[in-house]
PDB file of C-alpha atoms in Angstrom:
ATOM      1  CA  MET Y1126      32.550  36.925 151.670  1.00  0.00           C
ATOM      2  CA  TYR Y1127      33.681  39.644 149.228  1.00  0.00           C
ATOM      3  CA  LEU Y1128      37.449  40.011 149.093  1.00  0.00           C
ATOM      4  CA  GLY Y1129      37.659  42.772 146.493  1.00  0.00           C
ATOM      5  CA  ASP Y1130      39.023  42.848 142.999  1.00  0.00           C
ATOM      6  CA  ALA Y1131      42.274  41.317 141.824  1.00  0.00           C
ATOM      7  CA  TRP Y1132      44.113  41.383 138.533  1.00  0.00           C
ATOM      8  CA  CYS Y1133      46.577  39.057 136.915  1.00  0.00           C
ATOM      9  CA  PHE Y1134      49.612  40.774 135.427  1.00  0.00           C
ATOM     10  CA  ILE Y1135      51.188  38.398 132.883  1.00  0.00           C
ATOM     11  CA  GLY Y1136      54.485  38.724 131.025  1.00  0.00           C
ATOM     12  CA  ILE Y1137      54.592  36.506 127.919  1.00  0.00           C
ATOM     13  CA  GLU Y1138      57.589  35.941 125.646  1.00  0.00           C
ATOM     14  CA  ARG Y1139      56.257  36.722 122.189  1.00  0.00           C
ATOM     15  CA  HIS Y1140      58.030  33.984 120.214  1.00  0.00           C
ATOM     16  CA  THR Y1141      57.771  30.988 122.539  1.00  0.00           C
ATOM     17  CA  LYS Y1142      54.588  32.136 124.335  1.00  0.00           C
ATOM     18  CA  LEU Y1143      56.175  31.115 127.638  1.00  0.00           C
ATOM     19  CA  ILE Y1144      55.077  33.014 130.730  1.00  0.00           C
ATOM     20  CA  LEU Y1145      58.068  34.956 132.046  1.00  0.00           C
ATOM     21  CA  ALA Y1146      56.341  36.338 135.135  1.00  0.00           C
ATOM     22  CA  PHE Y1147      52.944  36.874 136.690  1.00  0.00           C
ATOM     23  CA  GLU Y1148      51.478  38.772 139.620  1.00  0.00           C
ATOM     24  CA  PHE Y1149      47.992  38.210 141.018  1.00  0.00           C
ATOM     25  CA  ALA Y1150      47.104  41.317 143.013  1.00  0.00           C
ATOM     26  CA  LYS Y1151      45.237  44.595 143.131  1.00  0.00           C
ATOM     27  CA  ARG Y1152      46.226  47.220 140.554  1.00  0.00           C
ATOM     28  CA  THR Y1153      48.518  49.288 142.741  1.00  0.00           C
ATOM     29  CA  GLU Y1154      51.936  50.845 142.288  1.00  0.00           C
ATOM     30  CA  THR Y1155      53.385  48.257 144.665  1.00  0.00           C
ATOM     31  CA  SER Y1156      52.023  45.290 142.716  1.00  0.00           C
ATOM     32  CA  THR Y1157      53.095  46.844 139.410  1.00  0.00           C
ATOM     33  CA  ASN Y1158      56.639  47.347 140.729  1.00  0.00           C
ATOM     34  CA  ARG Y1159      56.699  43.775 142.039  1.00  0.00           C
ATOM     35  CA  PHE Y1160      55.591  42.451 138.631  1.00  0.00           C
ATOM     36  CA  MET Y1161      58.145  44.556 136.753  1.00  0.00           C
ATOM     37  CA  ALA Y1162      60.896  43.351 139.117  1.00  0.00           C
ATOM     38  CA  LYS Y1163      59.945  39.784 138.179  1.00  0.00           C
ATOM     39  CA  ILE Y1164      60.116  40.699 134.486  1.00  0.00           C
ATOM     40  CA  ALA Y1165      63.542  42.273 135.062  1.00  0.00           C
ATOM     41  CA  THR Y1166      64.901  39.050 136.568  1.00  0.00           C
ATOM     42  CA  ALA Y1167      63.404  36.946 133.759  1.00  0.00           C
ATOM     43  CA  THR Y1168      64.921  38.974 130.913  1.00  0.00           C
ATOM     44  CA  ASP Y1169      68.414  39.943 129.777  1.00  0.00           C
ATOM     45  CA  PRO Y1170      69.049  43.614 130.646  1.00  0.00           C
ATOM     46  CA  GLU Y1171      71.225  43.967 127.531  1.00  0.00           C
ATOM     47  CA  VAL Y1172      68.450  42.893 125.158  1.00  0.00           C
ATOM     48  CA  PRO Y1173      65.666  45.417 124.538  1.00  0.00           C
ATOM     49  CA  PHE Y1174      62.111  44.135 124.480  1.00  0.00           C
ATOM     50  CA  GLN Y1175      58.652  45.435 123.689  1.00  0.00           C
ATOM     51  CA  LEU Y1176      56.420  46.287 126.624  1.00  0.00           C
ATOM     52  CA  THR Y1177      52.726  46.488 125.775  1.00  0.00           C
ATOM     53  CA  THR Y1178      50.265  47.470 128.504  1.00  0.00           C
ATOM     54  CA  ASP Y1179      46.637  48.392 128.992  1.00  0.00           C
ATOM     55  CA  GLY Y1180      47.636  51.947 129.950  1.00  0.00           C
ATOM     56  CA  LEU Y1181      47.606  51.602 133.737  1.00  0.00           C
ATOM     57  CA  ALA Y1182      49.100  54.835 135.093  1.00  0.00           C
ATOM     58  CA  THR Y1183      51.680  53.022 137.248  1.00  0.00           C
ATOM     59  CA  TYR Y1184      53.480  51.325 134.333  1.00  0.00           C
ATOM     60  CA  PRO Y1185      55.683  54.246 133.160  1.00  0.00           C
ATOM     61  CA  SER Y1186      57.350  54.683 136.549  1.00  0.00           C
ATOM     62  CA  ALA Y1187      57.562  50.912 137.104  1.00  0.00           C
ATOM     63  CA  ALA Y1188      59.201  50.379 133.706  1.00  0.00           C
ATOM     64  CA  THR Y1189      62.061  52.720 134.633  1.00  0.00           C
ATOM     65  CA  TRP Y1190      62.192  51.712 138.308  1.00  0.00           C
ATOM     66  CA  GLY Y1191      65.700  50.670 139.256  1.00  0.00           C
ATOM     67  CA  SER Y1192      67.201  51.535 135.874  1.00  0.00           C
ATOM     68  CA  ALA Y1193      69.307  54.483 137.101  1.00  0.00           C
TER      69      ALA Y1193
END
């Protein structure tokens, strides 16, 4: 049975290589927001960090989601 495609979003801390968050889902705005919310809870909001992506169109809005 074909269930469709799925992607694994992975947030890795660059120095320790520990996985901060992951999301196994389709590449949708909802799954991107869910992944970024996990990243937000795993990081200190006062400490800036580098976000590198593959260019998925939903990342820019997800990266600023909830930052108002």
